Protein backbone atom coordinates (compact mmCIF):
# COMPACT_ATOMS: atom_id res chain seq x y z
CA UNK A 1 0.00 0.00 0.00
CA UNK A 2 1.44 3.37 -1.01
CA UNK A 3 1.21 6.26 1.43
CA UNK A 4 1.02 8.80 -1.38
CA UNK A 5 0.49 8.21 -5.11
CA UNK A 6 1.35 11.17 -7.33
CA UNK A 7 -0.18 11.21 -10.81
CA UNK A 8 1.91 13.32 -13.18
CA UNK A 9 5.59 14.26 -13.23
CA UNK A 10 5.43 17.98 -14.00
CA UNK A 11 6.47 20.75 -11.57
CA UNK A 12 3.44 20.06 -9.32
CA UNK A 13 4.02 16.31 -9.06
CA UNK A 14 7.80 16.56 -8.65
CA UNK A 15 7.62 19.26 -5.95
CA UNK A 16 4.99 17.17 -4.13
CA UNK A 17 7.24 14.10 -4.33
CA UNK A 18 10.18 15.99 -2.86
CA UNK A 19 8.22 17.33 0.12
CA UNK A 20 6.30 14.11 0.77
CA UNK A 21 9.38 11.86 0.80
CA UNK A 22 11.60 14.37 2.60
CA UNK A 23 8.72 14.95 5.05
CA UNK A 24 8.82 11.35 6.20
CA UNK A 25 6.26 9.46 4.08
CA UNK A 26 7.72 6.01 3.43
CA UNK A 27 5.98 4.84 0.27
CA UNK A 28 5.76 7.67 -2.23
CA UNK A 29 5.44 6.87 -5.94
CA UNK A 30 5.07 9.23 -8.89
CA UNK A 31 3.47 7.91 -12.07
CA UNK A 32 4.50 9.61 -15.29
CA UNK A 33 4.46 7.87 -18.68
CA UNK A 34 7.04 10.11 -20.33
CA UNK A 35 10.19 11.87 -19.22
CA UNK A 36 9.42 13.78 -16.00
CA UNK A 37 9.46 17.57 -16.17
CA UNK A 38 6.02 18.33 -17.58
CA UNK A 39 5.02 20.71 -20.33
CA UNK A 40 7.60 23.37 -19.49
CA UNK A 41 10.21 21.06 -21.07
CA UNK A 42 8.73 22.15 -24.45
CA UNK A 43 9.80 25.73 -23.78
CA UNK A 44 13.10 26.97 -25.17
CA UNK A 45 13.41 29.78 -22.63
CA UNK A 46 12.07 30.49 -19.18
CA UNK A 47 13.07 33.70 -17.45
CA UNK A 48 10.40 34.09 -14.76
CA UNK A 49 11.22 31.25 -12.37
CA UNK A 50 12.19 33.13 -9.18
CA UNK A 51 15.86 32.94 -8.30
CA UNK A 52 16.81 31.71 -11.77
CA UNK A 53 18.80 34.68 -13.06
CA UNK A 54 19.96 33.15 -16.34
CA UNK A 55 17.40 32.46 -19.08
CA UNK A 56 17.37 28.68 -19.40
CA UNK A 57 15.38 26.15 -21.41
CA UNK A 58 12.51 24.34 -19.71
CA UNK A 59 14.46 21.10 -20.06
CA UNK A 60 17.45 22.59 -18.20
CA UNK A 61 15.23 24.08 -15.48
CA UNK A 62 13.59 20.71 -14.75
CA UNK A 63 16.65 18.47 -15.08
CA UNK A 64 17.43 18.26 -11.35
CA UNK A 65 13.84 18.01 -10.04
CA UNK A 66 13.53 14.20 -10.42
CA UNK A 67 16.92 13.26 -8.87
CA UNK A 68 16.27 15.73 -6.03
CA UNK A 69 13.00 13.95 -5.19
CA UNK A 70 14.25 10.38 -5.69
CA UNK A 71 17.23 11.14 -3.40
CA UNK A 72 14.75 11.32 -0.51
CA UNK A 73 13.00 8.10 -1.49
CA UNK A 74 10.31 9.01 -4.04
CA UNK A 75 9.91 6.27 -6.64
CA UNK A 76 9.24 7.04 -10.31
CA UNK A 77 7.16 4.56 -12.31
CA UNK A 78 6.95 5.11 -16.06
CA UNK A 79 3.28 4.31 -16.45
CA UNK A 80 0.03 6.17 -17.10
CA UNK A 81 -2.90 6.04 -14.70
CA UNK A 82 -6.06 4.99 -16.54
CA UNK A 83 -8.44 5.34 -13.58
CA UNK A 84 -8.47 6.25 -9.89
CA UNK A 85 -11.27 4.73 -7.80
CA UNK A 86 -12.03 5.04 -4.11
CA UNK A 87 -12.76 1.90 -2.16
CA UNK A 88 -15.23 1.48 0.68
CA UNK A 89 -12.49 1.65 3.32
CA UNK A 90 -11.43 5.10 2.01
CA UNK A 91 -8.24 3.92 0.27
CA UNK A 92 -7.65 4.33 -3.47
CA UNK A 93 -7.06 1.91 -6.31
CA UNK A 94 -5.06 3.05 -9.33
CA UNK A 95 -5.58 1.10 -12.53
CA UNK A 96 -2.71 1.63 -14.91
CA UNK A 97 -2.68 1.68 -18.71
CA UNK A 98 -0.13 -1.18 -18.47
CA UNK A 99 -2.76 -3.28 -16.68
CA UNK A 100 -1.01 -3.10 -13.28
CA UNK A 101 -2.84 -1.86 -10.18
CA UNK A 102 -1.61 0.06 -7.11
CA UNK A 103 -3.24 0.79 -3.76
CA UNK A 104 -2.74 4.11 -2.01
CA UNK A 105 -3.82 5.84 1.20
CA UNK A 106 -3.81 9.24 -0.52
CA UNK A 107 -3.56 10.46 -4.11
CA UNK A 108 -2.46 13.67 -5.79
CA UNK A 109 -3.77 14.47 -9.27
CA UNK A 110 -1.14 16.66 -10.95
CA UNK A 111 -1.86 15.84 -14.58
CA UNK A 112 -1.90 19.39 -15.97
CA UNK A 113 -3.88 20.80 -18.88
CA UNK A 114 -2.75 21.54 -22.41
CA UNK A 115 -3.70 24.46 -24.64
CA UNK A 116 -5.66 23.61 -27.79
CA UNK A 117 -4.20 24.73 -31.09
CA UNK A 118 -6.32 26.53 -33.69
CA UNK A 119 -5.10 24.46 -36.64
CA UNK A 120 -3.73 27.00 -39.15
CA UNK A 121 -0.57 26.81 -41.25
CA UNK A 122 2.73 27.52 -39.49
CA UNK A 123 1.18 27.43 -36.01
CA UNK A 124 3.07 24.37 -34.78
CA UNK A 125 6.24 25.16 -36.72
CA UNK A 126 6.61 28.52 -34.96
CA UNK A 127 5.41 27.44 -31.50
CA UNK A 128 7.97 28.85 -29.06
CA UNK A 129 9.51 31.02 -31.84
CA UNK A 130 6.81 33.71 -32.05
CA UNK A 131 3.68 31.61 -31.54
CA UNK A 132 2.72 31.30 -27.87
CA UNK A 133 -0.12 29.98 -25.73
CA UNK A 134 0.86 31.91 -22.58
CA UNK A 135 0.84 35.71 -22.22
CA UNK A 136 2.25 35.64 -18.67
CA UNK A 137 5.17 33.55 -19.92
CA UNK A 138 5.97 35.31 -23.20
CA UNK A 139 4.20 38.70 -23.22
CA UNK A 140 7.29 40.49 -21.94
CA UNK A 141 9.25 39.45 -25.05
CA UNK A 142 6.88 41.68 -27.09
CA UNK A 143 7.16 44.82 -24.99
CA UNK A 144 6.65 47.78 -27.36
CA UNK A 145 5.90 45.49 -30.33
CA UNK A 146 2.68 44.47 -32.11
CA UNK A 147 1.00 41.13 -31.38
CA UNK A 148 -2.06 39.19 -32.50
CA UNK A 149 -4.39 37.28 -30.19
CA UNK A 150 -6.59 34.46 -31.56
CA UNK A 151 -9.86 33.56 -29.80
CA UNK A 152 -13.01 35.08 -28.41
CA UNK A 153 -13.50 33.40 -25.02
CA UNK A 154 -12.71 34.65 -21.48
CA UNK A 155 -9.08 33.58 -21.76
CA UNK A 156 -8.45 35.40 -25.05
CA UNK A 157 -9.99 38.64 -23.77
CA UNK A 158 -8.25 38.47 -20.36
CA UNK A 159 -4.90 37.77 -21.99
CA UNK A 160 -5.44 40.47 -24.64
CA UNK A 161 -5.96 42.95 -21.79
CA UNK A 162 -2.73 41.76 -20.15
CA UNK A 163 -0.85 42.08 -23.45
CA UNK A 164 -2.29 45.55 -24.11
CA UNK A 165 -0.23 46.79 -21.12
CA UNK A 166 2.97 45.55 -22.75
CA UNK A 167 2.58 45.57 -26.54
CA UNK A 168 2.36 48.70 -28.72
CA UNK A 169 -0.71 47.19 -30.44
CA UNK A 170 -2.88 44.11 -29.97
CA UNK A 171 -4.99 42.72 -32.83
CA UNK A 172 -7.72 40.41 -31.51
CA UNK A 173 -8.78 37.98 -34.25
CA UNK A 174 -12.13 36.28 -33.68
CA UNK A 175 -13.95 34.00 -36.10
CA UNK A 176 -17.48 35.20 -35.24
CA UNK A 177 -19.21 38.60 -34.92
CA UNK A 178 -19.83 38.14 -31.18
CA UNK A 179 -17.51 37.24 -28.33
CA UNK A 180 -18.06 34.31 -25.99
CA UNK A 181 -16.52 36.42 -23.18
CA UNK A 182 -18.96 38.56 -21.16
CA UNK A 183 -19.79 42.04 -22.54
CA UNK A 184 -18.29 43.87 -19.53
CA UNK A 185 -14.91 42.29 -20.19
CA UNK A 186 -15.15 43.01 -23.93
CA UNK A 187 -16.02 46.66 -23.17
CA UNK A 188 -12.83 46.98 -21.12
CA UNK A 189 -10.88 45.69 -24.10
CA UNK A 190 -12.67 48.00 -26.55
CA UNK A 191 -11.74 50.96 -24.34
CA UNK A 192 -8.03 50.31 -24.89
CA UNK A 193 -6.61 52.59 -27.57
CA UNK A 194 -3.97 50.11 -28.71
CA UNK A 195 -6.43 47.25 -29.35
CA UNK A 196 -8.01 46.52 -32.73
CA UNK A 197 -10.75 43.90 -33.00
CA UNK A 198 -10.65 41.95 -36.26
CA UNK A 199 -14.02 40.19 -36.28
CA UNK A 200 -15.32 37.39 -38.51
CA UNK A 201 -11.76 36.65 -39.47
CA UNK A 202 -9.83 33.40 -39.47
CA UNK A 203 -6.08 33.03 -39.10
CA UNK A 204 -4.78 31.51 -42.35
CA UNK A 205 -1.00 31.32 -41.92
CA UNK A 206 1.82 32.40 -39.66
CA UNK A 207 4.72 33.62 -41.76
CA UNK A 208 8.30 33.72 -40.60
CA UNK A 209 11.91 32.87 -41.16
CA UNK A 210 14.91 31.57 -39.19
CA UNK A 211 14.58 34.41 -36.68
CA UNK A 212 10.92 33.63 -35.90
CA UNK A 213 7.50 35.02 -36.79
CA UNK A 214 7.30 37.99 -39.15
CA UNK A 215 3.53 38.21 -39.69
CA UNK A 216 0.08 36.65 -39.68
CA UNK A 217 -2.25 36.31 -42.67
CA UNK A 218 -5.96 36.37 -41.80
CA UNK A 219 -8.91 35.61 -44.07
CA UNK A 220 -11.72 38.14 -43.73
CA UNK A 221 -15.47 37.51 -44.10
CA UNK A 222 -15.52 38.58 -47.78
CA UNK A 223 -12.74 36.10 -48.57
CA UNK A 224 -10.02 38.72 -48.89
CA UNK A 225 -6.75 38.41 -46.97
CA UNK A 226 -5.15 40.84 -44.57
CA UNK A 227 -1.48 40.76 -43.56
CA UNK A 228 -0.69 41.74 -40.00
CA UNK A 229 3.02 42.51 -39.54
CA UNK A 230 3.30 41.03 -36.04
CA UNK A 231 6.31 39.22 -34.53
CA UNK A 232 4.10 37.53 -31.90
CA UNK A 233 0.91 35.45 -32.21
CA UNK A 234 -0.93 34.31 -29.05
CA UNK A 235 -3.46 31.48 -29.35
CA UNK A 236 -6.24 31.12 -26.76
CA UNK A 237 -8.83 28.78 -28.23
CA UNK A 238 -9.51 26.61 -25.15
CA UNK A 239 -7.63 23.98 -23.14
CA UNK A 240 -7.75 20.21 -22.75
CA UNK A 241 -7.82 19.43 -19.02
CA UNK A 242 -6.07 16.11 -18.41
CA UNK A 243 -8.64 14.70 -16.00
CA UNK A 244 -9.31 11.32 -17.67
CA UNK A 245 -7.98 9.33 -14.72
CA UNK A 246 -10.78 10.76 -12.57
CA UNK A 247 -13.54 9.57 -14.90
CA UNK A 248 -15.59 6.78 -13.31
CA UNK A 249 -17.50 3.92 -14.93
CA UNK A 250 -20.84 5.77 -14.72
CA UNK A 251 -19.42 8.73 -16.67
CA UNK A 252 -19.06 11.03 -13.64
CA UNK A 253 -15.83 12.31 -12.10
CA UNK A 254 -14.48 10.95 -8.82
CA UNK A 255 -14.47 14.46 -7.35
CA UNK A 256 -16.11 17.77 -8.08
CA UNK A 257 -14.96 19.54 -11.24
CA UNK A 258 -15.90 22.80 -12.96
CA UNK A 259 -18.14 22.67 -16.00
CA UNK A 260 -15.05 22.61 -18.22
CA UNK A 261 -13.36 19.80 -16.29
CA UNK A 262 -10.90 21.53 -13.96
CA UNK A 263 -10.65 19.94 -10.50
CA UNK A 264 -12.18 22.00 -7.69
CA UNK A 265 -9.89 22.36 -4.67
CA UNK A 266 -9.78 24.49 -1.55
CA UNK A 267 -6.78 26.61 -0.56
CA UNK A 268 -5.10 23.49 0.86
CA UNK A 269 -5.47 21.58 -2.45
CA UNK A 270 -8.09 19.23 -0.96
CA UNK A 271 -10.77 18.01 -3.38
CA UNK A 272 -14.20 17.18 -1.97
CA UNK A 273 -13.02 13.54 -1.53
CA UNK A 274 -10.99 12.85 1.64
CA UNK A 275 -7.41 11.88 0.81
CA UNK A 276 -7.65 13.06 -2.81
CA UNK A 277 -5.69 16.21 -3.71
CA UNK A 278 -5.15 18.14 -6.94
CA UNK A 279 -2.37 20.58 -7.82
CA UNK A 280 -1.06 22.62 -10.73
CA UNK A 281 -2.68 23.36 -14.07
CA UNK A 282 -5.37 20.68 -13.64
CA UNK A 283 -7.01 22.63 -10.83
CA UNK A 284 -9.53 25.44 -11.01
CA UNK A 285 -8.11 29.00 -11.17
CA UNK A 286 -4.52 27.80 -11.71
CA UNK A 287 -2.24 30.66 -12.81
CA UNK A 288 -0.53 28.14 -15.12
CA UNK A 289 3.02 28.96 -14.11
CA UNK A 290 5.81 26.62 -13.00
CA UNK A 291 6.31 28.37 -9.66
CA UNK A 292 2.58 28.17 -8.86
CA UNK A 293 2.30 24.50 -9.87
CA UNK A 294 5.31 23.68 -7.66
CA UNK A 295 3.79 25.61 -4.76
CA UNK A 296 0.48 23.75 -5.17
CA UNK A 297 2.36 20.46 -5.12
CA UNK A 298 4.15 21.38 -1.91
CA UNK A 299 0.87 22.38 -0.22
CA UNK A 300 -0.75 19.11 -1.33
CA UNK A 301 2.19 17.06 0.00
CA UNK A 302 2.10 18.75 3.42
CA UNK A 303 -1.66 18.17 3.56
CA UNK A 304 -1.24 14.53 2.54
CA UNK A 305 1.29 14.00 5.36
CA UNK A 306 -1.21 15.45 7.87
CA UNK A 307 -4.05 13.36 6.40
CA UNK A 308 -2.09 10.10 6.55
CA UNK A 309 -0.92 10.74 10.11
CA UNK A 310 -4.51 11.40 11.17
CA UNK A 311 -5.76 8.26 9.42
CA UNK A 312 -3.01 6.14 10.99
CA UNK A 313 -3.74 7.58 14.44
CA UNK A 314 -7.47 6.82 13.97
CA UNK A 315 -6.72 3.23 12.99
CA UNK A 316 -4.33 2.74 15.92
CA UNK A 317 -7.05 4.05 18.26
CA UNK A 318 -9.53 1.41 17.03
P1 LIG B 1 2.33 19.64 -16.43
O1 LIG B 1 3.64 20.34 -16.54
O2 LIG B 1 1.40 19.70 -17.59
O3 LIG B 1 2.63 18.13 -16.05
C1 LIG B 1 1.62 17.18 -15.98
C2 LIG B 1 2.23 15.81 -16.24
O4 LIG B 1 1.23 14.83 -15.97
C3 LIG B 1 2.69 15.61 -17.67
O5 LIG B 1 4.07 15.29 -17.69
C4 LIG B 1 1.84 14.44 -18.18
O6 LIG B 1 2.55 13.54 -19.02
C5 LIG B 1 1.41 13.77 -16.88
N1 LIG B 1 0.13 13.05 -16.98
C6 LIG B 1 -1.04 13.48 -17.53
N2 LIG B 1 -1.99 12.55 -17.40
C7 LIG B 1 -1.41 11.50 -16.75
C8 LIG B 1 -1.89 10.23 -16.31
N3 LIG B 1 -3.16 9.84 -16.52
N4 LIG B 1 -1.04 9.39 -15.67
C9 LIG B 1 0.25 9.77 -15.42
N5 LIG B 1 0.75 10.96 -15.81
C10 LIG B 1 -0.07 11.81 -16.47
N6 LIG B 1 5.33 28.61 -17.04
C11 LIG B 1 6.13 29.52 -16.46
O7 LIG B 1 6.12 29.68 -15.24
N7 LIG B 1 7.00 30.29 -17.20
C12 LIG B 1 7.15 30.13 -18.54
O8 LIG B 1 7.93 30.83 -19.20
C13 LIG B 1 6.34 29.15 -19.18
N8 LIG B 1 6.43 28.93 -20.51
C14 LIG B 1 5.73 27.93 -21.08
C15 LIG B 1 5.96 27.64 -22.43
C16 LIG B 1 5.30 26.58 -23.03
C17 LIG B 1 5.60 26.26 -24.48
C18 LIG B 1 4.36 25.81 -22.28
C19 LIG B 1 3.62 24.65 -22.94
C20 LIG B 1 4.10 26.11 -20.95
C21 LIG B 1 4.80 27.17 -20.33
N9 LIG B 1 4.61 27.47 -18.98
C22 LIG B 1 5.41 28.40 -18.37
C23 LIG B 1 3.54 26.83 -18.19
C24 LIG B 1 4.07 25.67 -17.33
O9 LIG B 1 4.74 24.75 -18.16
C25 LIG B 1 2.90 24.99 -16.62
O10 LIG B 1 2.16 25.92 -15.86
C26 LIG B 1 3.42 23.89 -15.67
O11 LIG B 1 4.20 22.95 -16.36
C27 LIG B 1 2.25 23.17 -15.00
O12 LIG B 1 2.77 22.14 -14.20
P2 LIG B 1 1.87 20.86 -13.79
O13 LIG B 1 2.79 20.00 -13.01
O14 LIG B 1 0.61 21.31 -13.21
O15 LIG B 1 1.47 20.16 -15.17
P1 LIG C 1 -13.50 28.86 -24.75
O1 LIG C 1 -14.51 29.50 -23.89
O2 LIG C 1 -13.76 27.49 -25.29
O3 LIG C 1 -13.25 29.87 -25.98
C1 LIG C 1 -12.45 29.49 -27.04
C2 LIG C 1 -12.52 30.60 -28.08
O4 LIG C 1 -11.67 30.24 -29.15
C3 LIG C 1 -13.93 30.78 -28.66
O5 LIG C 1 -14.19 32.14 -28.85
C4 LIG C 1 -13.85 30.03 -29.99
O6 LIG C 1 -14.66 30.61 -30.99
C5 LIG C 1 -12.41 30.22 -30.36
N1 LIG C 1 -11.91 29.10 -31.14
C6 LIG C 1 -12.01 27.78 -30.84
N2 LIG C 1 -11.39 27.05 -31.79
C7 LIG C 1 -10.90 27.93 -32.70
C8 LIG C 1 -10.17 27.77 -33.91
N3 LIG C 1 -9.81 26.58 -34.34
N4 LIG C 1 -9.85 28.89 -34.62
C9 LIG C 1 -10.19 30.12 -34.17
N5 LIG C 1 -10.88 30.33 -33.02
C10 LIG C 1 -11.23 29.24 -32.30
O7 LIG C 1 -12.04 28.76 -24.04
P2 LIG C 1 -11.40 29.69 -22.91
O8 LIG C 1 -11.53 31.12 -23.24
O9 LIG C 1 -10.03 29.13 -22.68
O10 LIG C 1 -12.28 29.37 -21.65
C11 LIG C 1 -12.45 28.01 -21.20
C12 LIG C 1 -13.40 28.02 -20.02
O11 LIG C 1 -12.75 28.66 -18.94
C13 LIG C 1 -14.67 28.81 -20.34
O12 LIG C 1 -15.78 28.14 -19.84
C14 LIG C 1 -14.46 30.12 -19.63
O13 LIG C 1 -15.64 30.71 -19.18
C15 LIG C 1 -13.56 29.73 -18.47
N6 LIG C 1 -12.72 30.86 -18.08
C16 LIG C 1 -13.22 31.74 -17.19
C17 LIG C 1 -12.49 32.85 -16.83
C18 LIG C 1 -13.06 33.81 -15.86
O14 LIG C 1 -14.17 33.57 -15.39
N7 LIG C 1 -12.39 34.89 -15.54
C19 LIG C 1 -11.21 33.06 -17.37
C20 LIG C 1 -10.72 32.16 -18.29
C21 LIG C 1 -11.49 31.06 -18.65
P3 LIG C 1 -16.28 30.53 -30.90
O15 LIG C 1 -16.68 31.55 -29.87
O16 LIG C 1 -16.71 30.87 -32.28
O17 LIG C 1 -16.58 29.12 -30.50
XYZ file of N, CA and C in Angstrom, residues 18 21 63-73:
39
model
N 9.050 15.563 -3.685
C 10.185 15.990 -2.857
C 9.733 16.218 -1.409
N 8.361 12.841 0.397
C 9.376 11.857 0.795
C 10.333 12.469 1.826
N 15.734 19.616 -15.087
C 16.653 18.474 -15.078
C 16.893 17.881 -13.679
N 17.036 18.762 -12.677
C 17.432 18.260 -11.353
C 16.234 17.934 -10.445
N 14.997 18.193 -10.926
C 13.841 18.007 -10.039
C 13.603 16.532 -9.704
N 13.758 15.633 -10.690
C 13.526 14.199 -10.423
C 14.606 13.639 -9.486
N 15.912 13.803 -9.797
C 16.922 13.257 -8.866
C 16.827 13.850 -7.463
N 16.413 15.121 -7.374
C 16.274 15.726 -6.034
C 15.194 14.997 -5.238
N 14.097 14.634 -5.903
C 13.002 13.947 -5.193
C 13.330 12.482 -4.920
N 13.963 11.813 -5.901
C 14.251 10.381 -5.692
C 15.340 10.195 -4.612
N 16.194 11.212 -4.446
C 17.231 11.144 -3.397
C 16.615 10.947 -2.007
N 15.414 11.459 -1.816
C 14.755 11.322 -0.506
C 13.795 10.129 -0.463
N 13.765 9.354 -1.545
C 13.001 8.104 -1.489
C 11.803 8.025 -2.412
